[in-house]
Amino acid sequence: MQISITKRDGTREPFNADKINRSIERACVGLTDPVSMVTQIALETQLTLYDGMTTEEMDEATINAAIQNIQNDIDFDKVATRLLLKTVYRRVIGDFEMTPEGVRKQHRDEFPNYIERGVASGLLDRRMIEKFDLKKLAAAIDTRRDELFQYAGLSGLLNRYALKDTNQKPGETPQYFFMRIAMGLAYNEADPNEMAKKFYDKMSKFEYIAGGSTNLGAGTSRPALSNC
């Protein structure tokens, strides 16, 4: 039976094994045994396919296939992390060139739009555009630091602390998350831009992580920053 996949715009296209294999291959780059890992994840993903499956469901199936193999090989944790990052990138920054430089460029290009949309919707504080040079801060974003995450940490950050979109899905990438918090902590500094970059640098390197209330509230229109 020919299986079709439902795209984000509601249209369908035939399932393309090569397309999903390439996605898994990119997530396995630099690991010890990428060929066998790609084969394992692809086979387990295809066992879960059904006609009409959405692209989001297929992404989740691929991530779950990687997670199931972590107990046998810790390298699968890195694959699951990279696959999860890809889904968040797609949702937040849109289409991008599937290379490290493509990810970085699209993050930097879209950052001002992310902040401006948040302010316009009432989600982010107006000081986020009044106090900062968004292009200067965008240039400081370093998506290579997403490689520092393990799956449990990334999943926890996205589910518990990242701002959500109207569908209650994570509405910011990890590096946007760190920069949003950094900006929210820097309003009253003598040089908000420079201090935000310093805060961002510490957090994105995991040298300092703010408390839960700060993660949730910094930069938003309801900036309750104190923890219990």
mmCIF file of C-alpha atoms in Angstrom:
data_model
loop_
_atom_site.group_PDB
_atom_site.id
_atom_site.type_symbol
_atom_site.label_atom_id
_atom_site.label_comp_id
_atom_site.label_asym_id
_atom_site.label_seq_id
_atom_site.Cartn_x
_atom_site.Cartn_y
_atom_site.Cartn_z
ATOM 1 C CA MET A 1 0.000 0.000 0.000
ATOM 2 C CA GLN A 2 1.259 3.456 -0.910
ATOM 3 C CA ILE A 3 1.577 5.608 2.218
ATOM 4 C CA SER A 4 1.044 9.355 1.968
ATOM 5 C CA ILE A 5 2.241 11.991 4.431
ATOM 6 C CA THR A 6 0.139 15.023 5.407
ATOM 7 C CA LYS A 7 2.190 18.206 5.174
ATOM 8 C CA ARG A 8 1.812 21.266 7.406
ATOM 9 C CA ASP A 9 -0.412 23.013 4.851
ATOM 10 C CA GLY A 10 -2.801 20.033 4.786
ATOM 11 C CA THR A 11 -1.747 18.683 1.392
ATOM 12 C CA ARG A 12 -0.463 15.130 0.992
ATOM 13 C CA GLU A 13 2.597 13.703 -0.689
ATOM 14 C CA PRO A 14 3.870 10.112 -1.055
ATOM 15 C CA PHE A 15 6.153 8.928 1.731
ATOM 16 C CA ASN A 16 9.753 9.438 0.640
ATOM 17 C CA ALA A 17 12.179 7.144 2.495
ATOM 18 C CA ASP A 18 15.208 8.963 1.057
ATOM 19 C CA LYS A 19 13.998 12.265 2.520
ATOM 20 C CA ILE A 20 13.675 10.942 6.050
ATOM 21 C CA ASN A 21 16.957 9.006 5.733
ATOM 22 C CA ARG A 22 18.784 12.231 4.833
ATOM 23 C CA SER A 23 17.317 13.913 7.896
ATOM 24 C CA ILE A 24 18.557 11.077 10.108
ATOM 25 C CA GLU A 25 21.954 11.092 8.389
ATOM 26 C CA ARG A 26 22.420 14.780 9.245
ATOM 27 C CA ALA A 27 21.605 13.995 12.879
ATOM 28 C CA CYS A 28 24.266 11.234 12.915
ATOM 29 C CA VAL A 29 27.134 13.279 11.491
ATOM 30 C CA GLY A 30 30.360 12.861 13.462
ATOM 31 C CA LEU A 31 29.174 9.928 15.567
ATOM 32 C CA THR A 32 30.941 6.583 15.890
ATOM 33 C CA ASP A 33 28.821 4.335 13.648
ATOM 34 C CA PRO A 34 26.478 6.570 11.653
ATOM 35 C CA VAL A 35 25.530 4.057 8.951
ATOM 36 C CA SER A 36 24.135 1.450 11.332
ATOM 37 C CA MET A 37 22.460 4.174 13.409
ATOM 38 C CA VAL A 38 20.671 5.601 10.369
ATOM 39 C CA THR A 39 19.533 2.106 9.349
ATOM 40 C CA GLN A 40 18.267 1.286 12.853
ATOM 41 C CA ILE A 41 16.311 4.528 13.301
ATOM 42 C CA ALA A 42 14.893 4.488 9.767
ATOM 43 C CA LEU A 43 13.648 0.907 10.080
ATOM 44 C CA GLU A 44 12.027 1.515 13.452
ATOM 45 C CA THR A 45 10.428 4.724 12.200
ATOM 46 C CA GLN A 46 8.920 3.006 9.166
ATOM 47 C CA LEU A 47 7.273 0.403 11.421
ATOM 48 C CA THR A 48 5.121 3.186 12.888
ATOM 49 C CA LEU A 49 3.997 4.781 9.613
ATOM 50 C CA TYR A 50 0.360 4.885 8.530
ATOM 51 C CA ASP A 51 -1.442 6.519 5.633
ATOM 52 C CA GLY A 52 -2.157 10.188 6.287
ATOM 53 C CA MET A 53 0.444 10.524 9.045
ATOM 54 C CA THR A 54 1.440 14.164 9.565
ATOM 55 C CA THR A 55 4.999 15.418 9.162
ATOM 56 C CA GLU A 56 4.965 16.353 12.856
ATOM 57 C CA GLU A 57 3.959 12.828 13.842
ATOM 58 C CA MET A 58 6.697 11.439 11.633
ATOM 59 C CA ASP A 59 9.245 13.703 13.309
ATOM 60 C CA GLU A 60 8.072 12.430 16.701
ATOM 61 C CA ALA A 61 8.301 8.823 15.520
ATOM 62 C CA THR A 62 11.880 9.358 14.380
ATOM 63 C CA ILE A 63 12.845 10.984 17.681
ATOM 64 C CA ASN A 64 11.205 8.145 19.633
ATOM 65 C CA ALA A 65 13.074 5.567 17.565
ATOM 66 C CA ALA A 66 16.346 7.241 18.540
ATOM 67 C CA ILE A 67 15.333 7.473 22.215
ATOM 68 C CA GLN A 68 14.524 3.755 22.377
ATOM 69 C CA ASN A 69 18.112 2.940 21.412
ATOM 70 C CA ILE A 70 19.850 5.172 23.970
ATOM 71 C CA GLN A 71 19.973 2.297 26.465
ATOM 72 C CA ASN A 72 22.198 0.374 24.044
ATOM 73 C CA ASP A 73 24.343 3.239 22.748
ATOM 74 C CA ILE A 74 24.585 6.713 24.305
ATOM 75 C CA ASP A 75 25.297 8.213 20.868
ATOM 76 C CA PHE A 76 21.578 7.833 20.128
ATOM 77 C CA ASP A 77 20.980 10.561 22.726
ATOM 78 C CA LYS A 78 22.831 13.009 20.479
ATOM 79 C CA VAL A 79 20.755 11.900 17.489
ATOM 80 C CA ALA A 80 17.483 12.374 19.388
ATOM 81 C CA THR A 81 18.637 15.805 20.548
ATOM 82 C CA ARG A 82 19.519 16.937 17.030
ATOM 83 C CA LEU A 83 16.241 15.632 15.611
ATOM 84 C CA LEU A 84 14.281 17.495 18.299
ATOM 85 C CA LEU A 85 16.226 20.663 17.592
ATOM 86 C CA LYS A 86 15.350 20.386 13.902
ATOM 87 C CA THR A 87 11.620 20.292 14.660
ATOM 88 C CA VAL A 88 11.873 23.378 16.891
ATOM 89 C CA TYR A 89 13.951 25.246 14.318
ATOM 90 C CA ARG A 90 11.363 24.548 11.627
ATOM 91 C CA ARG A 91 8.508 25.766 13.817
ATOM 92 C CA VAL A 92 10.189 28.943 15.043
ATOM 93 C CA ILE A 93 12.528 30.211 12.322
ATOM 94 C CA GLY A 94 10.923 28.600 9.257
ATOM 95 C CA ASP A 95 12.758 27.010 6.349
ATOM 96 C CA PHE A 96 16.538 27.155 6.390
ATOM 97 C CA GLU A 97 19.547 25.627 4.667
ATOM 98 C CA MET A 98 20.246 22.328 6.437
ATOM 99 C CA THR A 99 23.830 23.168 7.371
ATOM 100 C CA PRO A 100 25.308 24.554 10.621
ATOM 101 C CA GLU A 101 25.908 27.900 8.918
ATOM 102 C CA GLY A 102 22.385 27.877 7.470
ATOM 103 C CA VAL A 103 20.924 27.356 10.939
ATOM 104 C CA ARG A 104 23.040 30.154 12.374
ATOM 105 C CA LYS A 105 22.198 32.602 9.592
ATOM 106 C CA GLN A 106 18.456 31.959 9.779
ATOM 107 C CA HIS A 107 18.511 32.357 13.568
ATOM 108 C CA ARG A 108 20.217 35.723 13.244
ATOM 109 C CA ASP A 109 17.971 36.906 10.403
ATOM 110 C CA GLU A 110 14.765 35.947 12.229
ATOM 111 C CA PHE A 111 15.640 37.103 15.746
ATOM 112 C CA PRO A 112 14.372 40.702 15.365
ATOM 113 C CA ASN A 113 11.105 39.344 13.921
ATOM 114 C CA TYR A 114 10.743 36.939 16.865
ATOM 115 C CA ILE A 115 11.083 39.792 19.367
ATOM 116 C CA GLU A 116 8.839 42.178 17.424
ATOM 117 C CA ARG A 117 6.096 39.564 17.037
ATOM 118 C CA GLY A 118 6.260 38.820 20.761
ATOM 119 C CA VAL A 119 5.899 42.492 21.660
ATOM 120 C CA ALA A 120 3.067 43.021 19.153
ATOM 121 C CA SER A 121 1.146 40.057 20.599
ATOM 122 C CA GLY A 122 1.577 41.291 24.167
ATOM 123 C CA LEU A 123 3.672 38.275 25.148
ATOM 124 C CA LEU A 124 6.958 40.187 25.446
ATOM 125 C CA ASP A 125 7.653 43.440 27.273
ATOM 126 C CA ARG A 126 7.849 46.575 25.094
ATOM 127 C CA ARG A 127 11.270 47.313 26.570
ATOM 128 C CA MET A 128 12.561 44.381 24.503
ATOM 129 C CA ILE A 129 12.466 46.644 21.447
ATOM 130 C CA GLU A 130 12.944 49.995 23.201
ATOM 131 C CA LYS A 131 16.116 49.150 25.122
ATOM 132 C CA PHE A 132 18.035 46.981 22.659
ATOM 133 C CA ASP A 133 19.666 46.897 19.250
ATOM 134 C CA LEU A 134 18.084 43.659 17.997
ATOM 135 C CA LYS A 135 20.472 43.229 15.084
ATOM 136 C CA LYS A 136 23.469 43.599 17.376
ATOM 137 C CA LEU A 137 22.087 40.962 19.740
ATOM 138 C CA ALA A 138 21.159 38.686 16.830
ATOM 139 C CA ALA A 139 24.797 38.737 15.717
ATOM 140 C CA ALA A 140 25.827 37.374 19.138
ATOM 141 C CA ILE A 141 23.617 34.266 18.874
ATOM 142 C CA ASP A 142 25.711 31.115 18.514
ATOM 143 C CA THR A 143 23.660 28.054 17.534
ATOM 144 C CA ARG A 144 26.708 25.789 17.821
ATOM 145 C CA ARG A 145 26.014 25.810 21.559
ATOM 146 C CA ASP A 146 22.881 23.744 20.972
ATOM 147 C CA GLU A 147 25.325 20.832 20.673
ATOM 148 C CA LEU A 148 25.893 21.098 24.440
ATOM 149 C CA PHE A 149 22.416 19.747 25.164
ATOM 150 C CA GLN A 150 21.494 16.206 26.052
ATOM 151 C CA TYR A 151 18.003 15.066 25.132
ATOM 152 C CA ALA A 152 16.504 15.165 28.637
ATOM 153 C CA GLY A 153 17.803 18.690 29.250
ATOM 154 C CA LEU A 154 16.568 20.018 25.910
ATOM 155 C CA SER A 155 13.180 18.363 26.238
ATOM 156 C CA GLY A 156 12.772 19.698 29.767
ATOM 157 C CA LEU A 157 13.714 23.230 28.732
ATOM 158 C CA LEU A 158 11.284 23.261 25.813
ATOM 159 C CA ASN A 159 8.370 21.707 27.682
ATOM 160 C CA ARG A 160 8.709 23.550 31.000
ATOM 161 C CA TYR A 161 10.312 26.918 30.364
ATOM 162 C CA ALA A 162 10.214 27.945 26.698
ATOM 163 C CA LEU A 163 7.459 30.359 25.700
ATOM 164 C CA LYS A 164 4.645 28.610 23.832
ATOM 165 C CA ASP A 165 2.853 29.460 20.594
ATOM 166 C CA THR A 166 -0.934 29.485 20.144
ATOM 167 C CA ASN A 167 -0.898 25.680 19.798
ATOM 168 C CA GLN A 168 1.026 25.322 23.076
ATOM 169 C CA LYS A 169 4.131 24.189 21.207
ATOM 170 C CA PRO A 170 7.573 25.638 22.032
ATOM 171 C CA GLY A 171 7.659 29.070 20.415
ATOM 172 C CA GLU A 172 11.357 29.811 20.824
ATOM 173 C CA THR A 173 14.555 27.956 20.032
ATOM 174 C CA PRO A 174 17.067 27.308 22.838
ATOM 175 C CA GLN A 175 19.286 30.225 21.798
ATOM 176 C CA TYR A 176 16.304 32.584 21.535
ATOM 177 C CA PHE A 177 15.300 31.370 24.994
ATOM 178 C CA PHE A 178 18.689 32.288 26.455
ATOM 179 C CA MET A 179 18.782 35.682 24.719
ATOM 180 C CA ARG A 180 15.221 36.516 25.770
ATOM 181 C CA ILE A 181 16.144 35.872 29.420
ATOM 182 C CA ALA A 182 19.410 37.810 29.075
ATOM 183 C CA MET A 183 17.544 40.811 27.697
ATOM 184 C CA GLY A 184 14.924 40.616 30.420
ATOM 185 C CA LEU A 185 17.661 40.803 33.060
ATOM 186 C CA ALA A 186 19.473 43.751 31.458
ATOM 187 C CA TYR A 187 16.846 46.530 31.200
ATOM 188 C CA ASN A 188 18.335 48.669 33.964
ATOM 189 C CA GLU A 189 22.015 48.215 33.149
ATOM 190 C CA ALA A 190 24.106 51.183 31.986
ATOM 191 C CA ASP A 191 24.616 49.409 28.649
ATOM 192 C CA PRO A 192 21.730 46.942 28.208
ATOM 193 C CA ASN A 193 23.077 45.527 24.924
ATOM 194 C CA GLU A 194 26.497 44.654 26.258
ATOM 195 C CA MET A 195 25.178 43.237 29.514
ATOM 196 C CA ALA A 196 22.562 41.154 27.672
ATOM 197 C CA LYS A 197 25.347 39.685 25.540
ATOM 198 C CA LYS A 198 27.341 38.835 28.675
ATOM 199 C CA PHE A 199 24.327 37.198 30.343
ATOM 200 C CA TYR A 200 23.594 35.299 27.118
ATOM 201 C CA ASP A 201 27.175 34.111 26.818
ATOM 202 C CA LYS A 202 27.149 32.637 30.322
ATOM 203 C CA MET A 203 23.751 30.947 29.969
ATOM 204 C CA SER A 204 24.226 29.555 26.471
ATOM 205 C CA LYS A 205 27.503 27.933 27.586
ATOM 206 C CA PHE A 206 25.724 26.407 30.624
ATOM 207 C CA GLU A 207 28.038 28.327 32.960
ATOM 208 C CA TYR A 208 24.972 29.855 34.623
ATOM 209 C CA ILE A 209 21.308 28.860 34.393
ATOM 210 C CA ALA A 210 18.630 31.103 35.879
ATOM 211 C CA GLY A 211 15.931 29.801 38.219
ATOM 212 C CA GLY A 212 12.581 28.555 36.958
ATOM 213 C CA SER A 213 10.592 31.760 37.498
ATOM 214 C CA THR A 214 13.259 33.811 35.739
ATOM 215 C CA ASN A 215 13.284 31.385 32.809
ATOM 216 C CA LEU A 216 9.520 31.711 32.493
ATOM 217 C CA GLY A 217 9.148 35.428 33.137
ATOM 218 C CA ALA A 218 12.240 37.311 31.988
ATOM 219 C CA GLY A 219 11.499 39.494 28.999
ATOM 220 C CA THR A 220 7.773 38.815 29.078
ATOM 221 C CA SER A 221 4.969 41.256 29.837
ATOM 222 C CA ARG A 222 4.639 39.584 33.265
ATOM 223 C CA PRO A 223 8.244 39.440 34.491
ATOM 224 C CA ALA A 224 7.876 37.742 37.871
ATOM 225 C CA LEU A 225 11.489 36.700 38.411
ATOM 226 C CA SER A 226 11.641 35.515 42.044
ATOM 227 C CA ASN A 227 11.773 31.839 42.992
ATOM 228 C CA CYS A 228 10.583 30.219 46.191
#
